[in-house]
C-alpha cells in the first residue's frame, strides 16, 4: 500500500520486475488513485515485453471490489497472471483452506489459473512464485532443486498448507 510510482528491479541482468502502485488500501486521495489506475492499465496494455502479472490479494479478507475489477480486467485483456494470496502466516491452519476457497470462489477464476499462497514472513510460496516468474519471464524450468510448482485454482480446494 505504499508504492506510489512504478519501481523497476533488474533481476539477474535478464528481466525486470516492476512494482506498481496498489489500490484500495493506498493512503492517497481518490483522484490520485484514479490516476494510478489509468497509469497501470496503460503500462500493462502498452508493454510488448510484459510476460505476466503477479496479482497480490490479502488472504485474510474477501476480495475487495478493486481486486475483483483488476482480476476481471486481467482476464478480459488475456494477460497471464498468477494470483498470490498474501499474509498466509496470519491465518490459523484451520482458516487457510476456507480463505483460499472463498477468494477463488468470489473471483470465479478458471480452473487452470496459477495460484501461489504466500507469506513474506515464513517464506511460504517463495519457490513456487519464483518458479512461476521464471517460467513466465524466461520460459525456463523450475528455479532450483527445491522448487515447487504453483497450484492451479482447482487444486486450492484441497490445499491444506
Coordinates of N, CA, C and O in Angstrom, one line a residue:
X1 N 0.8 -1.2 0.0 CA 0.0 0.0 0.0 C 0.8 1.3 0.0 O 0.3 2.3 0.1
X2 N 2.2 1.2 -0.1 CA 3.0 2.4 0.0 C 3.6 2.8 -1.4 O 4.1 3.9 -1.5
X3 N 3.6 1.9 -2.3 CA 4.2 2.2 -3.6 C 3.3 3.2 -4.3 O 2.1 3.0 -4.4
X4 N 3.9 4.3 -4.8 CA 3.2 5.3 -5.4 C 3.7 5.6 -6.8 O 3.1 6.5 -7.5
X5 N 4.7 4.9 -7.3 CA 5.2 5.1 -8.6 C 5.6 3.7 -9.1 O 5.7 2.7 -8.4
X6 N 5.9 3.6 -10.4 CA 6.5 2.4 -11.0 C 7.9 2.2 -10.4 O 8.7 3.2 -10.5
X7 N 8.2 1.1 -9.9 CA 9.5 0.8 -9.4 C 10.0 -0.4 -10.2 O 9.4 -1.5 -10.2
X8 N 11.2 -0.2 -10.8 CA 11.8 -1.2 -11.7 C 12.9 -1.9 -11.0 O 13.8 -1.3 -10.4
X9 N 13.0 -3.3 -11.0 CA 14.0 -4.0 -10.4 C 14.6 -5.0 -11.5 O 13.9 -5.8 -12.0
X10 N 15.9 -4.8 -11.8 CA 16.5 -5.7 -12.8 C 16.9 -7.0 -12.1 O 17.6 -6.9 -11.0
X11 N 16.5 -8.1 -12.6 CA 16.7 -9.4 -11.9 C 17.8 -10.2 -12.7 O 17.6 -10.5 -13.9
X12 N 18.9 -10.4 -12.1 CA 20.0 -11.2 -12.7 C 20.4 -10.7 -14.1 O 20.8 -11.5 -14.9
X13 N 20.2 -9.4 -14.3 CA 20.6 -8.9 -15.6 C 19.8 -9.4 -16.8 O 20.2 -9.1 -17.9
X14 N 18.6 -10.1 -16.5 CA 17.9 -10.7 -17.6 C 16.5 -10.1 -17.8 O 16.0 -10.1 -18.9
X15 N 15.8 -9.8 -16.8 CA 14.5 -9.2 -16.9 C 14.2 -8.3 -15.7 O 14.9 -8.2 -14.8
X16 N 13.1 -7.5 -15.9 CA 12.7 -6.6 -14.9 C 11.4 -7.1 -14.2 O 10.5 -7.5 -14.8
X17 N 11.4 -6.9 -12.9 CA 10.2 -6.9 -12.1 C 9.8 -5.5 -11.9 O 10.6 -4.7 -11.6
X18 N 8.5 -5.2 -12.0 CA 8.0 -3.9 -11.9 C 6.9 -3.9 -10.8 O 5.9 -4.6 -10.9
X19 N 7.1 -3.1 -9.8 CA 6.2 -2.9 -8.7 C 5.3 -1.7 -9.0 O 5.8 -0.6 -9.3
X20 N 4.0 -2.0 -9.1 CA 3.0 -1.0 -9.5 C 2.3 -0.5 -8.2 O 2.2 -1.2 -7.2
X21 N 1.8 0.8 -8.2 CA 1.1 1.2 -7.1 C -0.1 0.3 -6.8 O -0.7 -0.2 -7.7
X22 N -0.4 0.2 -5.5 CA -1.6 -0.6 -5.1 C -2.8 0.2 -5.2 O -2.9 1.2 -5.8
X23 N -3.9 -0.4 -4.7 CA -5.2 0.2 -4.8 C -6.0 -0.2 -3.5 O -5.5 -1.1 -2.8
X24 N -7.0 0.5 -3.2 CA -7.8 0.1 -2.1 C -7.3 0.6 -0.8 O -7.8 1.5 -0.1
X25 N -6.1 0.1 -0.3 CA -5.6 0.4 1.0 C -4.5 1.5 0.9 O -4.0 2.0 1.9
X26 N -4.2 1.9 -0.4 CA -3.2 3.0 -0.5 C -3.8 4.3 0.1 O -4.9 4.6 -0.1
X27 N -2.9 4.9 0.9 CA -3.3 6.2 1.5 C -3.1 7.3 0.5 O -2.1 8.0 0.6
X28 N -4.1 7.5 -0.3 CA -4.0 8.6 -1.3 C -5.4 9.0 -1.6 O -6.3 8.2 -1.6
X29 N -5.5 10.3 -2.0 CA -6.9 10.7 -2.4 C -7.4 9.9 -3.6 O -6.7 9.4 -4.4
X30 N -8.7 9.9 -3.7 CA -9.4 9.1 -4.8 C -8.9 9.6 -6.2 O -8.7 8.7 -7.0
X31 N -8.7 10.8 -6.4 CA -8.3 11.3 -7.7 C -6.9 10.8 -8.0 O -6.6 10.4 -9.2
X32 N -6.0 10.7 -7.0 CA -4.7 10.1 -7.3 C -4.8 8.6 -7.6 O -4.1 8.1 -8.5
X33 N -5.7 8.0 -6.8 CA -5.9 6.5 -7.1 C -6.4 6.3 -8.5 O -6.0 5.3 -9.2
X34 N -7.3 7.2 -9.0 CA -7.7 7.0 -10.4 C -6.6 7.2 -11.4 O -6.5 6.5 -12.4
X35 N -5.7 8.2 -11.1 CA -4.6 8.4 -12.0 C -3.7 7.2 -12.0 O -3.2 6.8 -13.1
X36 N -3.5 6.5 -10.9 CA -2.7 5.3 -10.8 C -3.3 4.2 -11.6 O -2.7 3.5 -12.3
X37 N -4.6 4.1 -11.5 CA -5.4 3.1 -12.2 C -5.1 3.2 -13.7 O -4.8 2.3 -14.4
X38 N -5.3 4.4 -14.3 CA -5.1 4.7 -15.7 C -3.6 4.4 -16.1 O -3.3 3.9 -17.1
X39 N -2.7 4.9 -15.2 CA -1.3 4.6 -15.5 C -1.0 3.1 -15.5 O -0.3 2.7 -16.5
X40 N -1.5 2.4 -14.6 CA -1.3 0.9 -14.6 C -1.9 0.2 -15.8 O -1.2 -0.6 -16.4
X41 N -3.1 0.6 -16.1 CA -3.7 0.0 -17.3 C -2.9 0.3 -18.6 O -2.7 -0.6 -19.4
X42 N -2.5 1.6 -18.7 CA -1.7 1.9 -19.9 C -0.4 1.2 -19.9 O 0.0 0.7 -20.9
X43 N 0.3 1.0 -18.7 CA 1.5 0.3 -18.7 C 1.3 -1.2 -19.0 O 2.0 -1.8 -19.8
X44 N 0.3 -1.8 -18.4 CA 0.0 -3.2 -18.6 C -0.4 -3.6 -20.1 O 0.0 -4.6 -20.6
X45 N -1.1 -2.7 -20.7 CA -1.5 -3.0 -22.1 C -0.5 -2.5 -23.1 O -0.5 -3.0 -24.2
X46 N 0.3 -1.5 -22.7 CA 1.3 -0.9 -23.7 C 2.6 -1.5 -23.7 O 3.4 -1.2 -24.6
X47 N 3.0 -2.5 -22.8 CA 4.3 -3.0 -22.8 C 4.3 -4.3 -23.6 O 3.8 -5.3 -23.1
X48 N 5.0 -4.3 -24.7 CA 5.1 -5.5 -25.5 C 5.9 -6.6 -24.8 O 5.7 -7.8 -25.0
X49 N 6.8 -6.1 -24.0 CA 7.7 -7.1 -23.3 C 7.0 -7.7 -22.1 O 7.6 -8.7 -21.5
X50 N 5.9 -7.3 -21.7 CA 5.2 -7.8 -20.5 C 4.9 -9.3 -20.6 O 4.2 -9.7 -21.6
X51 N 5.4 -10.1 -19.7 CA 5.2 -11.5 -19.8 C 4.1 -12.0 -18.8 O 3.4 -13.0 -19.1
X52 N 3.9 -11.3 -17.7 CA 2.9 -11.7 -16.8 C 2.8 -10.8 -15.6 O 3.6 -9.9 -15.4
X53 N 1.8 -11.0 -14.8 CA 1.5 -10.2 -13.6 C 1.3 -11.1 -12.4 O 0.6 -12.1 -12.5
X54 N 1.9 -10.8 -11.3 CA 1.7 -11.4 -10.1 C 0.7 -10.5 -9.3 O 1.0 -9.4 -8.9
X55 N -0.6 -11.0 -9.2 CA -1.7 -10.2 -8.6 C -1.8 -10.6 -7.2 O -2.3 -11.7 -6.9
X56 N -1.4 -9.7 -6.3 CA -1.5 -9.9 -4.8 C -2.9 -9.6 -4.3 O -3.4 -8.5 -4.6
X57 N -3.4 -10.5 -3.4 CA -4.6 -10.2 -2.7 C -4.3 -10.6 -1.2 O -3.6 -11.6 -1.0
X58 N -5.0 -10.0 -0.3 CA -4.8 -10.3 1.1 C -5.7 -11.5 1.5 O -6.9 -11.4 1.4
X59 N -5.0 -12.6 1.9 CA -5.7 -13.8 2.2 C -6.7 -13.7 3.4 O -7.6 -14.5 3.5
X60 N -6.5 -12.7 4.2 CA -7.3 -12.6 5.4 C -8.7 -12.0 5.1 O -9.5 -12.1 6.0
X61 N -8.9 -11.4 4.0 CA -10.1 -10.8 3.6 C -10.7 -11.3 2.3 O -10.0 -11.7 1.5
X62 N -12.0 -11.1 2.2 CA -12.7 -11.4 0.9 C -12.1 -10.4 -0.1 O -11.7 -9.3 0.3
X63 N -12.1 -10.8 -1.3 CA -11.6 -9.9 -2.4 C -12.3 -8.6 -2.4 O -13.6 -8.5 -2.3
X64 N -11.6 -7.5 -2.5 CA -12.2 -6.1 -2.5 C -12.8 -5.9 -3.9 O -12.5 -6.6 -4.8
X65 N -13.7 -4.9 -4.0 CA -14.2 -4.5 -5.3 C -13.0 -4.2 -6.3 O -13.1 -4.6 -7.5
X66 N -11.9 -3.6 -5.8 CA -10.8 -3.3 -6.6 C -10.1 -4.6 -7.1 O -9.7 -4.7 -8.2
X67 N -10.0 -5.6 -6.2 CA -9.4 -6.9 -6.5 C -10.3 -7.5 -7.6 O -9.7 -8.0 -8.6
X68 N -11.6 -7.6 -7.5 CA -12.4 -8.2 -8.5 C -12.3 -7.5 -9.8 O -12.3 -8.1 -10.9
X69 N -12.3 -6.1 -9.8 CA -12.2 -5.4 -11.0 C -10.9 -5.7 -11.7 O -10.8 -5.9 -12.9
X70 N -9.8 -5.7 -11.0 CA -8.5 -6.0 -11.6 C -8.4 -7.4 -12.1 O -7.9 -7.6 -13.3
X71 N -8.9 -8.4 -11.4 CA -8.9 -9.8 -12.0 C -9.8 -9.8 -13.2 O -9.3 -10.4 -14.2
X72 N -10.9 -9.2 -13.2 CA -11.8 -9.2 -14.4 C -11.0 -8.6 -15.6 O -11.0 -9.1 -16.7
X73 N -10.3 -7.5 -15.3 CA -9.6 -6.7 -16.3 C -8.5 -7.6 -16.9 O -8.3 -7.7 -18.1
X74 N -7.7 -8.3 -16.0 CA -6.6 -9.1 -16.4 C -7.2 -10.3 -17.3 O -6.6 -10.6 -18.3
X75 N -8.3 -10.9 -16.9 CA -8.9 -11.9 -17.7 C -9.4 -11.4 -19.1 O -9.1 -12.0 -20.1
X76 N -10.1 -10.2 -19.0 CA -10.6 -9.7 -20.3 C -9.4 -9.3 -21.2 O -9.6 -9.5 -22.5
X77 N -8.3 -8.8 -20.7 CA -7.2 -8.4 -21.5 C -6.3 -9.6 -21.9 O -5.4 -9.5 -22.7
X78 N -6.7 -10.8 -21.3 CA -5.9 -12.1 -21.6 C -4.5 -11.9 -21.3 O -3.6 -12.5 -21.9
X79 N -4.2 -11.3 -20.1 CA -2.8 -11.2 -19.6 C -2.6 -12.3 -18.7 O -3.4 -12.7 -17.9
X80 N -1.4 -13.0 -18.9 CA -1.0 -14.1 -18.0 C -0.8 -13.5 -16.6 O -0.2 -12.5 -16.4
X81 N -1.4 -14.2 -15.6 CA -1.2 -13.7 -14.2 C -1.2 -14.9 -13.3 O -1.8 -15.9 -13.5
X82 N -0.6 -14.7 -12.1 CA -0.6 -15.6 -11.0 C -1.3 -14.9 -9.9 O -0.9 -13.8 -9.5
X83 N -2.3 -15.5 -9.3 CA -2.9 -15.0 -8.1 C -2.1 -15.3 -6.9 O -1.8 -16.5 -6.7
X84 N -1.7 -14.3 -6.1 CA -0.9 -14.6 -4.9 C -1.6 -14.1 -3.7 O -1.5 -12.9 -3.3
X85 N -2.3 -15.0 -3.0 CA -2.9 -14.6 -1.7 C -1.8 -14.5 -0.7 O -1.0 -15.4 -0.4
X86 N -1.7 -13.3 -0.1 CA -0.6 -13.0 0.8 C -1.0 -13.1 2.2 O -2.2 -13.2 2.5
X87 N 0.0 -13.0 3.1 CA -0.2 -13.0 4.6 C -0.8 -14.3 5.1 O -1.6 -14.3 6.0
X88 N -0.4 -15.4 4.4 CA -0.9 -16.7 4.8 C -0.5 -17.0 6.3 O -1.3 -17.7 6.9
X89 N 0.6 -16.5 6.7 CA 1.0 -16.8 8.1 C 0.1 -16.2 9.1 O 0.1 -16.6 10.3
X90 N -0.7 -15.2 8.7 CA -1.6 -14.6 9.7 C -2.9 -15.4 9.9 O -3.7 -15.1 10.7
X91 N -3.1 -16.4 9.1 CA -4.2 -17.3 9.2 C -3.9 -18.6 10.0 O -2.8 -19.1 9.8
X92 N -4.8 -19.0 10.9 CA -4.6 -20.2 11.6 C -4.8 -21.4 10.6 O -5.4 -21.2 9.5
X93 N -4.2 -22.5 10.9 CA -4.2 -23.7 10.0 C -5.6 -24.0 9.5 O -5.9 -24.2 8.3
X94 N -6.6 -23.9 10.4 CA -8.0 -24.2 10.0 C -8.7 -23.2 9.2 O -9.8 -23.4 8.6
X95 N -8.1 -22.0 9.1 CA -8.7 -20.9 8.3 C -8.1 -20.8 6.9 O -8.7 -20.2 6.0
X96 N -7.0 -21.5 6.6 CA -6.3 -21.4 5.4 C -7.1 -21.9 4.2 O -7.3 -21.2 3.2
X97 N -7.6 -23.1 4.3 CA -8.3 -23.7 3.1 C -9.6 -22.9 2.9 O -9.9 -22.6 1.7
X98 N -10.4 -22.6 3.9 CA -11.6 -21.8 3.7 C -11.3 -20.4 3.1 O -12.1 -20.0 2.2
X99 N -10.3 -19.8 3.5 CA -9.9 -18.5 3.0 C -9.6 -18.6 1.5 O -10.0 -17.7 0.7
X100 N -8.7 -19.6 1.1 CA -8.4 -19.7 -0.3 C -9.6 -20.1 -1.1 O -9.8 -19.5 -2.2
X101 N -10.5 -20.9 -0.6 CA -11.7 -21.3 -1.3 C -12.6 -20.1 -1.5 O -13.2 -19.9 -2.6
X102 N -12.7 -19.2 -0.5 CA -13.6 -18.0 -0.6 C -13.0 -17.1 -1.7 O -13.8 -16.6 -2.5
X103 N -11.7 -16.9 -1.6 CA -11.1 -16.0 -2.6 C -11.3 -16.5 -4.0 O -11.7 -15.8 -4.9
X104 N -11.0 -17.8 -4.2 CA -11.1 -18.4 -5.6 C -12.6 -18.4 -6.0 O -12.9 -18.1 -7.2
X105 N -13.5 -18.7 -5.1 CA -14.9 -18.7 -5.4 C -15.4 -17.3 -5.8 O -16.2 -17.2 -6.8
X106 N -15.1 -16.3 -5.0 CA -15.6 -15.0 -5.3 C -15.0 -14.4 -6.6 O -15.6 -13.5 -7.2
X107 N -13.8 -14.8 -6.9 CA -13.1 -14.2 -8.1 C -13.5 -15.0 -9.4 O -13.2 -14.6 -10.5
X108 N -14.1 -16.2 -9.2 CA -14.6 -17.0 -10.3 C -13.5 -17.2 -11.4 O -13.6 -16.9 -12.5
X109 N -12.3 -17.7 -10.9 CA -11.2 -17.9 -11.8 C -11.3 -19.2 -12.5 O -11.9 -20.2 -12.1
X110 N -10.7 -19.3 -13.7 CA -10.6 -20.5 -14.4 C -9.8 -21.6 -13.6 O -8.9 -21.2 -12.9
X111 N -10.2 -22.8 -13.8 CA -9.5 -23.9 -13.1 C -8.0 -24.0 -13.3 O -7.3 -24.5 -12.4
X112 N -7.5 -23.6 -14.4 CA -6.1 -23.6 -14.7 C -5.3 -22.4 -14.2 O -4.1 -22.3 -14.4
X113 N -6.0 -21.5 -13.5 CA -5.3 -20.3 -13.0 C -4.2 -20.6 -12.0 O -4.5 -21.3 -11.0
X114 N -3.0 -20.2 -12.2 CA -1.9 -20.3 -11.2 C -2.3 -19.5 -10.0 O -2.7 -18.4 -10.0
X115 N -2.1 -20.2 -8.8 CA -2.3 -19.6 -7.5 C -1.2 -20.0 -6.6 O -0.8 -21.2 -6.5
X116 N -0.6 -19.0 -5.9 CA 0.5 -19.3 -5.0 C 0.2 -18.6 -3.7 O 0.4 -17.4 -3.5
X117 N -0.3 -19.4 -2.7 CA -0.4 -18.8 -1.4 C 1.0 -18.4 -0.8 O 2.0 -19.2 -1.0
X118 N 1.1 -17.3 -0.2 CA 2.4 -16.7 0.1 C 2.5 -16.0 1.4 O 1.5 -15.4 1.9
X119 N 3.6 -16.1 2.0 CA 3.9 -15.4 3.3 C 5.3 -14.8 3.2 O 6.3 -15.6 3.0
X120 N 5.5 -13.5 3.3 CA 6.8 -12.9 3.3 C 7.5 -13.2 4.6 O 8.7 -13.2 4.7
X121 N 6.7 -13.5 5.6 CA 7.3 -13.7 7.0 C 7.9 -15.1 7.0 O 9.1 -15.3 7.5
X122 N 7.2 -16.1 6.6 CA 7.7 -17.5 6.7 C 8.4 -18.0 5.4 O 9.1 -19.0 5.5
X123 N 8.2 -17.3 4.3 CA 8.8 -17.8 3.1 C 7.9 -18.8 2.3 O 8.2 -19.2 1.2
X124 N 6.7 -19.1 2.9 CA 5.8 -20.0 2.2 C 5.5 -19.4 0.8 O 5.2 -18.3 0.7
X125 N 5.5 -20.3 -0.2 CA 5.2 -19.9 -1.5 C 6.3 -19.3 -2.3 O 6.2 -19.1 -3.5
X126 N 7.4 -19.0 -1.7 CA 8.5 -18.2 -2.3 C 9.0 -19.0 -3.6 O 9.1 -18.4 -4.6
X127 N 9.4 -20.3 -3.4 CA 9.9 -21.0 -4.5 C 8.9 -21.2 -5.6 O 9.2 -21.1 -6.8
X128 N 7.6 -21.4 -5.2 CA 6.6 -21.6 -6.3 C 6.4 -20.3 -7.0 O 6.2 -20.3 -8.3
X129 N 6.4 -19.2 -6.4 CA 6.3 -17.9 -7.1 C 7.5 -17.6 -8.0 O 7.4 -17.2 -9.1
X130 N 8.7 -17.9 -7.4 CA 9.9 -17.8 -8.3 C 9.9 -18.7 -9.5 O 10.3 -18.3 -10.6
X131 N 9.3 -19.9 -9.3 CA 9.2 -20.8 -10.5 C 8.2 -20.2 -11.5 O 8.5 -20.2 -12.7
X132 N 7.1 -19.7 -11.0 CA 6.1 -19.1 -12.0 C 6.8 -17.9 -12.7 O 6.6 -17.8 -13.9
X133 N 7.5 -17.1 -12.0 CA 8.1 -15.9 -12.6 C 9.2 -16.4 -13.6 O 9.2 -15.9 -14.7
X134 N 10.0 -17.4 -13.2 CA 11.0 -17.9 -14.1 C 10.4 -18.5 -15.4 O 10.8 -18.2 -16.5
X135 N 9.4 -19.3 -15.2 CA 8.7 -19.9 -16.4 C 8.0 -18.9 -17.2 O 8.0 -19.0 -18.5
X136 N 7.4 -17.9 -16.6 CA 6.7 -16.9 -17.4 C 7.6 -15.9 -18.1 O 7.5 -15.6 -19.3
X137 N 8.7 -15.5 -17.4 CA 9.5 -14.4 -17.9 C 10.6 -15.0 -18.9 O 10.9 -14.4 -19.9
X138 N 11.0 -16.2 -18.6 CA 12.2 -16.8 -19.3 C 11.8 -18.0 -20.1 O 12.6 -18.6 -20.8
X139 N 10.6 -18.6 -19.8 CA 10.3 -19.8 -20.4 C 11.1 -21.0 -19.9 O 11.3 -22.0 -20.5
X140 N 11.7 -20.7 -18.7 CA 12.7 -21.7 -18.1 C 11.9 -22.7 -17.2 O 10.8 -22.5 -16.9
X141 N 12.7 -23.7 -16.8 CA 12.2 -24.7 -15.9 C 12.2 -24.2 -14.5 O 12.4 -23.0 -14.2
X142 N 12.0 -25.1 -13.5 CA 12.0 -24.7 -12.1 C 13.2 -24.0 -11.7 O 14.3 -24.2 -12.2
X143 N 13.1 -23.1 -10.7 CA 14.1 -22.2 -10.2 C 15.3 -23.0 -9.5 O 16.4 -22.5 -9.4
X144 N 15.0 -24.2 -9.0 CA 16.1 -24.9 -8.3 C 15.6 -26.2 -7.9 O 14.5 -26.6 -8.1
X145 N 16.5 -27.0 -7.2 CA 16.2 -28.3 -6.8 C 15.1 -28.5 -5.8 O 14.4 -29.5 -5.8
X146 N 14.9 -27.4 -5.0 CA 13.8 -27.5 -4.0 C 12.5 -26.7 -4.5 O 11.7 -26.3 -3.7
X147 N 12.4 -26.6 -5.8 CA 11.3 -25.8 -6.4 C 10.0 -26.5 -6.2 O 9.9 -27.7 -6.0
X148 N 9.0 -25.7 -6.2 CA 7.6 -26.2 -6.1 C 6.8 -25.5 -7.2 O 6.9 -24.3 -7.3
X149 N 5.9 -26.2 -7.8 CA 5.1 -25.5 -8.9 C 3.9 -24.8 -8.2 O 3.4 -25.3 -7.2
X150 N 3.4 -23.8 -8.8 CA 2.2 -23.1 -8.3 C 1.1 -24.1 -8.5 O 1.0 -24.9 -9.4
X151 N 0.1 -24.0 -7.5 CA -1.0 -24.9 -7.6 C -2.0 -24.2 -8.6 O -1.9 -23.0 -8.9
X152 N -2.9 -25.0 -9.2 CA -3.9 -24.5 -10.0 C -5.1 -24.1 -9.2 O -5.3 -24.7 -8.1
X153 N -5.9 -23.2 -9.7 CA -7.1 -22.8 -8.9 C -7.9 -23.9 -8.5 O -8.5 -24.0 -7.4
X154 N -8.1 -25.0 -9.3 CA -8.9 -26.1 -9.0 C -8.3 -27.0 -7.9 O -9.0 -27.7 -7.2
X155 N -7.0 -26.8 -7.6 CA -6.3 -27.6 -6.6 C -6.5 -26.9 -5.2 O -6.3 -27.6 -4.2
X156 N -6.8 -25.7 -5.2 CA -6.8 -24.9 -3.9 C -7.9 -25.5 -3.0 O -7.8 -25.4 -1.8
X157 N -8.9 -26.1 -3.6 CA -9.9 -26.7 -2.7 C -9.4 -27.8 -1.8 O -9.9 -28.0 -0.7
X158 N -8.3 -28.4 -2.3 CA -7.7 -29.5 -1.5 C -6.5 -29.0 -0.7 O -5.8 -29.8 -0.1
X159 N -6.1 -27.7 -0.8 CA -4.9 -27.2 -0.1 C -5.1 -27.3 1.4 O -6.1 -26.9 1.9
X160 N -4.0 -27.7 2.0 CA -4.1 -27.8 3.5 C -2.9 -27.1 4.1 O -2.9 -26.9 5.3
X161 N -1.9 -26.6 3.3 CA -0.8 -25.9 3.9 C -0.8 -24.5 3.6 O -1.4 -24.0 2.7

